[in-house]
Coordinates of C-alpha atoms in Angstrom, one line a residue:
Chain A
X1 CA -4.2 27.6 1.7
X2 CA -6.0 26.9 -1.9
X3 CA -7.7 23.5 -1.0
X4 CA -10.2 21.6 -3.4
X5 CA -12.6 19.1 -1.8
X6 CA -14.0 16.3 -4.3
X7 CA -17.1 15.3 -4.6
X8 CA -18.4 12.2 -6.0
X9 CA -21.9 10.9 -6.1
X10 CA -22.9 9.3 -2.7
X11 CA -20.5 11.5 -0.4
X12 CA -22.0 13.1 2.5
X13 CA -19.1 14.5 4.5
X14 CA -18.0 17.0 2.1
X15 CA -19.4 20.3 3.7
X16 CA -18.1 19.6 6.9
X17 CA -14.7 19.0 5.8
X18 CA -15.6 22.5 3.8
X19 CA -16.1 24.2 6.8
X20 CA -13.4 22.9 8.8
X21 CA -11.1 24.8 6.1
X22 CA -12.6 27.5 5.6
X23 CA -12.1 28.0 9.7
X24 CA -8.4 26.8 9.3
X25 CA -7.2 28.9 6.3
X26 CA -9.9 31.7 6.0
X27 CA -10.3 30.8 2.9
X28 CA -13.3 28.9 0.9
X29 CA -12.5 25.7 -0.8
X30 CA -13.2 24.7 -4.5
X31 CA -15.1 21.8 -4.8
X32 CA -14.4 19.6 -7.8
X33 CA -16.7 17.2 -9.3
X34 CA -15.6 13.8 -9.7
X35 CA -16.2 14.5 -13.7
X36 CA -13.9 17.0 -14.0
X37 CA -10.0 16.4 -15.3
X38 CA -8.0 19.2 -13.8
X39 CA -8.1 20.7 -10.5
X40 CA -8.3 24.6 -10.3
X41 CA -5.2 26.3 -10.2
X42 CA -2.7 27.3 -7.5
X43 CA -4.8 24.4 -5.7
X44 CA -2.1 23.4 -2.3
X45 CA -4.4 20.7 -0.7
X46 CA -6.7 18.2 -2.0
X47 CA -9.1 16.8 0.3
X48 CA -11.0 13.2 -0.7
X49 CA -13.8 13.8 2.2
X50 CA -16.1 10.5 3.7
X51 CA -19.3 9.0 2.6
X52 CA -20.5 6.6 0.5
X53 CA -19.5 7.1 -3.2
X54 CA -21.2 5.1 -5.1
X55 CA -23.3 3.5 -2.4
X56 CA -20.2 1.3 -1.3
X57 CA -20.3 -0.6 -4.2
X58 CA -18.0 -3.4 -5.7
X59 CA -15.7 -2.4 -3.0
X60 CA -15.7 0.8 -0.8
X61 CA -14.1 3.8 -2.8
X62 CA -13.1 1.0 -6.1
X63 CA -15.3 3.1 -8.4
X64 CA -14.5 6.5 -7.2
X65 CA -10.5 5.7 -7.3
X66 CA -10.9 5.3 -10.9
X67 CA -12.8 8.6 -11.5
X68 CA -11.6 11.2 -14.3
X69 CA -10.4 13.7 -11.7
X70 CA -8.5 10.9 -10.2
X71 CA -6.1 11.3 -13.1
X72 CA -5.2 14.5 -11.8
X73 CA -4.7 14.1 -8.6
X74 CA -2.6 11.7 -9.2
X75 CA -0.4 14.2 -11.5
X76 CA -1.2 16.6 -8.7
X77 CA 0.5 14.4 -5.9
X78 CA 3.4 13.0 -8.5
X79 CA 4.3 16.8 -8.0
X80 CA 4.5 16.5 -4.7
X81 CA 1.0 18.3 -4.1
X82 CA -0.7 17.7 -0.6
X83 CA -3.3 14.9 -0.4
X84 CA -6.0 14.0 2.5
X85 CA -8.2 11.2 2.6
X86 CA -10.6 10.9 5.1
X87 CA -13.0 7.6 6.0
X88 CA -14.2 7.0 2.3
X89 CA -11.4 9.6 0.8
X90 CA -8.6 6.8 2.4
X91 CA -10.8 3.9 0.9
X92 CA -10.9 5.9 -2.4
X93 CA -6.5 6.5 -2.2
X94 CA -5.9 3.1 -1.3
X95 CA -8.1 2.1 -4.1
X96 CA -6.4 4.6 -6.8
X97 CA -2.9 3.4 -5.9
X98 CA -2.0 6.8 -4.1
X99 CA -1.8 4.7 -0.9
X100 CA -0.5 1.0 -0.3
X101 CA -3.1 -1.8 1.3
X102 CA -7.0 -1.9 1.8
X103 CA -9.2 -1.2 4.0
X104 CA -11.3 -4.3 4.8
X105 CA -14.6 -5.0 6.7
X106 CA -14.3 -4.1 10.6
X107 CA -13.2 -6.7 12.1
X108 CA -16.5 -7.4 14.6
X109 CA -18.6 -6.4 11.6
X110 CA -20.4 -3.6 13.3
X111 CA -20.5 0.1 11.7
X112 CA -19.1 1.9 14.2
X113 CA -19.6 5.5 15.0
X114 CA -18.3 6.3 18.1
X115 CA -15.3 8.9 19.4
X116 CA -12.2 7.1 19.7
X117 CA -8.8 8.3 21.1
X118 CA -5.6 8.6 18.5
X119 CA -2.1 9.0 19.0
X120 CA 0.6 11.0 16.5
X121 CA 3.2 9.1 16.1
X122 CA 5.4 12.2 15.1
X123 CA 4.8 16.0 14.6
X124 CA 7.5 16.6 11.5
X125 CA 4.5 16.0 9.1
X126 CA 2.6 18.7 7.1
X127 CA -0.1 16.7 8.5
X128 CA 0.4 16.3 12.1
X129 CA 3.0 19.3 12.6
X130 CA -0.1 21.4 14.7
X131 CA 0.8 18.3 17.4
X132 CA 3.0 16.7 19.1
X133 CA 5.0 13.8 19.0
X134 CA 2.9 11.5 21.2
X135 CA -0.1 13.4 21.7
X136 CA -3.3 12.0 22.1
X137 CA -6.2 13.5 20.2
X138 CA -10.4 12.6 20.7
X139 CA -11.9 12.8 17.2
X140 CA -15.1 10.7 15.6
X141 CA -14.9 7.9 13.8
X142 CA -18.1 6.3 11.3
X143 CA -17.1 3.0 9.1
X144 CA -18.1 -0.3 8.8
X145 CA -14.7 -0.8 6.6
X146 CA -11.9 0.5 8.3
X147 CA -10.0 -2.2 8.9
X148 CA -6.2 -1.7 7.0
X149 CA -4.8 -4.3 5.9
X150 CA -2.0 -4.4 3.8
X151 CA 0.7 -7.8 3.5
X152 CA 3.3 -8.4 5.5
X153 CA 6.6 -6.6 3.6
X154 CA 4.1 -3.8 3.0
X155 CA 3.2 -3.2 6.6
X156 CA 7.2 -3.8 7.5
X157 CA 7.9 -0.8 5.2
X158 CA 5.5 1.3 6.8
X159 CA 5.9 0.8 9.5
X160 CA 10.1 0.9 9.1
X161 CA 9.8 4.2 7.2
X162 CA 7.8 5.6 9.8
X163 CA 4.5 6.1 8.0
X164 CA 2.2 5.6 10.2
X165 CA 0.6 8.8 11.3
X166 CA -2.0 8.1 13.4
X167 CA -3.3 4.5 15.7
X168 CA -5.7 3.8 17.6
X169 CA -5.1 4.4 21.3
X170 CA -6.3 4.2 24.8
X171 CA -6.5 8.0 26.1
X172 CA -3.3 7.7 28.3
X173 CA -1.6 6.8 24.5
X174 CA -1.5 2.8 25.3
X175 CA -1.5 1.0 22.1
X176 CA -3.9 -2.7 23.0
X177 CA -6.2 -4.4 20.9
X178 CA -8.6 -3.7 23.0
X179 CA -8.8 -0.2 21.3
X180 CA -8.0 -1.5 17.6
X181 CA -11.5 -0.5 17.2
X182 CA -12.0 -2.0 13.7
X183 CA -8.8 -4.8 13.7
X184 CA -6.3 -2.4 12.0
X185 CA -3.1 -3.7 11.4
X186 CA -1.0 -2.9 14.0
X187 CA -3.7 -0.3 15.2
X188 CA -3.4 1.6 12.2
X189 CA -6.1 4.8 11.5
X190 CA -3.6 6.6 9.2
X191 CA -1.0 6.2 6.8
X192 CA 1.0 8.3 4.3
X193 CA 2.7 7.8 1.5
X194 CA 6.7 6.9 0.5
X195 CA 6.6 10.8 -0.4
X196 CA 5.0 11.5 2.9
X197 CA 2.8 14.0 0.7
X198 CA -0.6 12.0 0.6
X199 CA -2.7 11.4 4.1
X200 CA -5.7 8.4 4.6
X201 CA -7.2 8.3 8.0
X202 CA -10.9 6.4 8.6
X203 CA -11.5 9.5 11.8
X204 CA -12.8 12.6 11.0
X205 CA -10.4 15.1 12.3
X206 CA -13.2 17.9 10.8
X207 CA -16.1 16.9 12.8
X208 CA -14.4 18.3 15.8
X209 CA -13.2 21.4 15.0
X210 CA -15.4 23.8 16.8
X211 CA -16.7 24.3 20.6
X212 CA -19.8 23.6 19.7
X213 CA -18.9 19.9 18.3
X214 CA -17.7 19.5 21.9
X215 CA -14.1 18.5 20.9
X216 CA -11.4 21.0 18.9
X217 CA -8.9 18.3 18.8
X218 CA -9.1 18.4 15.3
X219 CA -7.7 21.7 14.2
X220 CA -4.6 20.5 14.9
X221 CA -4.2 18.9 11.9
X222 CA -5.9 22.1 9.6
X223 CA -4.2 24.5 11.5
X224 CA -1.1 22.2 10.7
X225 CA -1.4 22.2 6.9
X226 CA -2.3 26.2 7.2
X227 CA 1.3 26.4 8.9
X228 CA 3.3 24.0 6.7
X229 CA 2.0 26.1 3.8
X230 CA 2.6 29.2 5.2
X231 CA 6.2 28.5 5.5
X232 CA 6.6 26.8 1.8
X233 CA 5.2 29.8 0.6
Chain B
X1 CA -20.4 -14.8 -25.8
X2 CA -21.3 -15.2 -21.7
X3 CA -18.4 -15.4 -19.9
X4 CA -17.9 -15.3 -15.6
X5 CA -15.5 -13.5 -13.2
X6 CA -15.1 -15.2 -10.2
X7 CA -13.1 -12.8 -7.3
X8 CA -12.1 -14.8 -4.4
X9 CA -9.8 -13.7 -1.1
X10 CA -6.6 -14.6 -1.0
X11 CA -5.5 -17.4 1.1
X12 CA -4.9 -15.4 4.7
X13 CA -6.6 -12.3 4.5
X14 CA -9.6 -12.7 7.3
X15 CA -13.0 -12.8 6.1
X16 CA -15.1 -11.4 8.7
X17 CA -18.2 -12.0 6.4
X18 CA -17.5 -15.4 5.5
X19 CA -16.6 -16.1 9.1
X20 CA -20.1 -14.8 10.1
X21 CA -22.2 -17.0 7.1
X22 CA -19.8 -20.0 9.1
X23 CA -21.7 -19.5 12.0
X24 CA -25.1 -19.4 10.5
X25 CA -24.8 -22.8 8.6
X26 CA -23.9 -24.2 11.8
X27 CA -26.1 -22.6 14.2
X28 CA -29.1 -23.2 11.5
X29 CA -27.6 -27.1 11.9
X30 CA -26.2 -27.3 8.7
X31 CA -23.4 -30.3 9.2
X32 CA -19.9 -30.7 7.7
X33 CA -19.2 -27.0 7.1
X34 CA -15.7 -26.5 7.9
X35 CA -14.9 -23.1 6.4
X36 CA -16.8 -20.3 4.5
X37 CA -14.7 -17.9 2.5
X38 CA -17.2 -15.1 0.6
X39 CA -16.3 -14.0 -2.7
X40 CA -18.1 -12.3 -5.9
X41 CA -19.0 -13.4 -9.3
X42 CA -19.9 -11.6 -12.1
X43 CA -21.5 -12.7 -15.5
X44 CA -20.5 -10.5 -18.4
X45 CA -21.7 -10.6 -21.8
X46 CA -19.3 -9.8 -24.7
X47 CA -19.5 -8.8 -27.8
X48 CA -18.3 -10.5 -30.6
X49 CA -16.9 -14.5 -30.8
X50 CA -13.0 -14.4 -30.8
X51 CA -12.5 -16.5 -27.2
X52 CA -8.8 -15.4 -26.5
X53 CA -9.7 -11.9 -26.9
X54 CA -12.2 -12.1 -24.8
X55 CA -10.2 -13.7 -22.0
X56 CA -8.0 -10.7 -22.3
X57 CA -10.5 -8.1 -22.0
X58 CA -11.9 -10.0 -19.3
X59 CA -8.1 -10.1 -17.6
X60 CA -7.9 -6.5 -18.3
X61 CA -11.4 -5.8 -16.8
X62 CA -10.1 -7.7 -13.5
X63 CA -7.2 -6.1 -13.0
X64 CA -8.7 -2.5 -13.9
X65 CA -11.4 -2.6 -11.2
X66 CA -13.4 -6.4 -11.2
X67 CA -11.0 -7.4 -8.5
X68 CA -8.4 -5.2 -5.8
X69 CA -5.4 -7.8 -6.2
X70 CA -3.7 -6.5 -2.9
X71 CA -6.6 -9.4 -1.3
X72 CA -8.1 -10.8 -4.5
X73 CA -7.9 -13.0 -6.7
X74 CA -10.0 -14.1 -9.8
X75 CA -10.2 -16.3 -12.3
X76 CA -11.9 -15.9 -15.7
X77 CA -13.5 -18.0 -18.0
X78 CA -15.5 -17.4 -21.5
X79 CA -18.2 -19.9 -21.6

């Protein structure tokens, strides 16, 4: 797997997302500079990691979703190209038009950074194929703005075409407010696209990746992409 | 020429922000506040004097990044 992590002023997450696929695929990724307007070639996964491009301002991940090498990962995911967003990397695909809705101020206010519990909502994904159907997976989140929203015929059609990857859960898999962490819509942590080809969640599936994080439930998801890849190739 | 963006929420998204200065103005005792809804404004100068091409740059400007219409809305003017 030939990934490419992005990197725009202000984002702090993009060495641990490094390191989680270089542990997945064996292989070191590129990064790309937010300058740059082409992505290397015989690139198969481009990763928008978390932080704080831009210091968060106008709106989280506005200025980076309009960033040259945006242009070409847009071209890149019109080709069908995998995409993941993670924490500020969904902020910045919601905010490019690669993903429908917004991600809007929690809904208590409070930055929360805390592990939470997730459930996959189905396994025939490149991104959730390393689980399944059901499963319930501990992984970190860290975002005072990761509260989707998105209006109602948009959510409808998510939610219809089975989009929604991942939710916020109780650990037994209950779905209940009282574990919407941030006030999602419907519980939502991650979405794909109408292709099904470009991933935002707000957790960090890459923060728990090794024994010493505490927590591997997160490989599922590399080790997933590694797999689907594998078998395209 | 000045001219001012004004972004505002659209009518039913939740404003946790706005919800929160609510609270303030009444707990500071401020009376008669029914509602808070936060927004942004932004004062932009342009160059040159033709007003209706202004407005459309300004339009353009919104749309483009000044405002994220899936919650916003906005409302130029060239003053």
């Amino acid at each position: 797997m030939k990934s490419a992590v992005l990197v725009f002023p202000g984002i702090n997450r993009e060495r641990d997302m490094a390191r989680a696929l270089k542990l997945a695929s064996g292989r070191e990724p590129a990064m790309v500079w937010h300058a740059e307007t082409s992505l290397p070639a015989g690139t198969d996964l481009v990763v928008v990691p978390g932080g704080f491009s831009y210091g968060d301002y106008l709106r989280c991940g506005a200025i980076a979703g309009r960033a040259p090498v945006m242009d070409a990962v847009r071209d890149f995911a019109a080709k069908g190209g995998l995409v993941l967003g993670v924490c500020n990397g969904f902020q910045i695909l919601c905010e490019s038009g690669l993903l429908p809705g917004v991600l809007m101020r929690n809904a208590r206010l409070k930055f929360i950074c805390k592990d939470v519990h997730l459930r996959v909502e189905r396994s025939d994904t490149p991104f959730t194929r390393g689980y399944n159907a059901g499963q319930v997976i501990r992984v970190p989140v860290a975002h005072g703005e990761g509260n989707y929203a998105a209006d109602e015929d948009t959510l409808k059609r998510i939610e219809g075409e089975g989009r929604v990857l991942y939710r916020y859960c109780h650990t037994d898999g209950a779905i209940d407010e009282r574990f919407n962490i941030n006030g999602a819509a419907n519980s939502i942590a991650g979405i794909v696209n109408d292709r099904g080809n470009v991933l935002g969640m707000m957790p960090h599936p890459e923060n728990h990746v090794e024994d010493i994080m505490g927590c591997t439930d997160g490989r599922g998801l590399f080790a997933g992409l590694v797999a689907h890849l594998e078998k395209a190739a | 020429m000045k001219a001012r963006v004004t972004v505002t929420l659209k009518n039913g998204i939740l404003d946790p922000q706005g919800k929160a200065i609510e609270g303030a103005l009444k707990s500071l005792g401020v009376d008669g506040v029914a509602s808070v809804r936060q927004g942004k404004v932004f004062d932009i100068e342009i160059a040159g004097a033709d007003k209706a091409k202004a407005e459309a740059l300004l339009k353009d400007a919104a749309d483009k990044l000044l405002a994220n219409t899936v919650i916003e809305n906005y409302r130029v003017e060239v003053i």
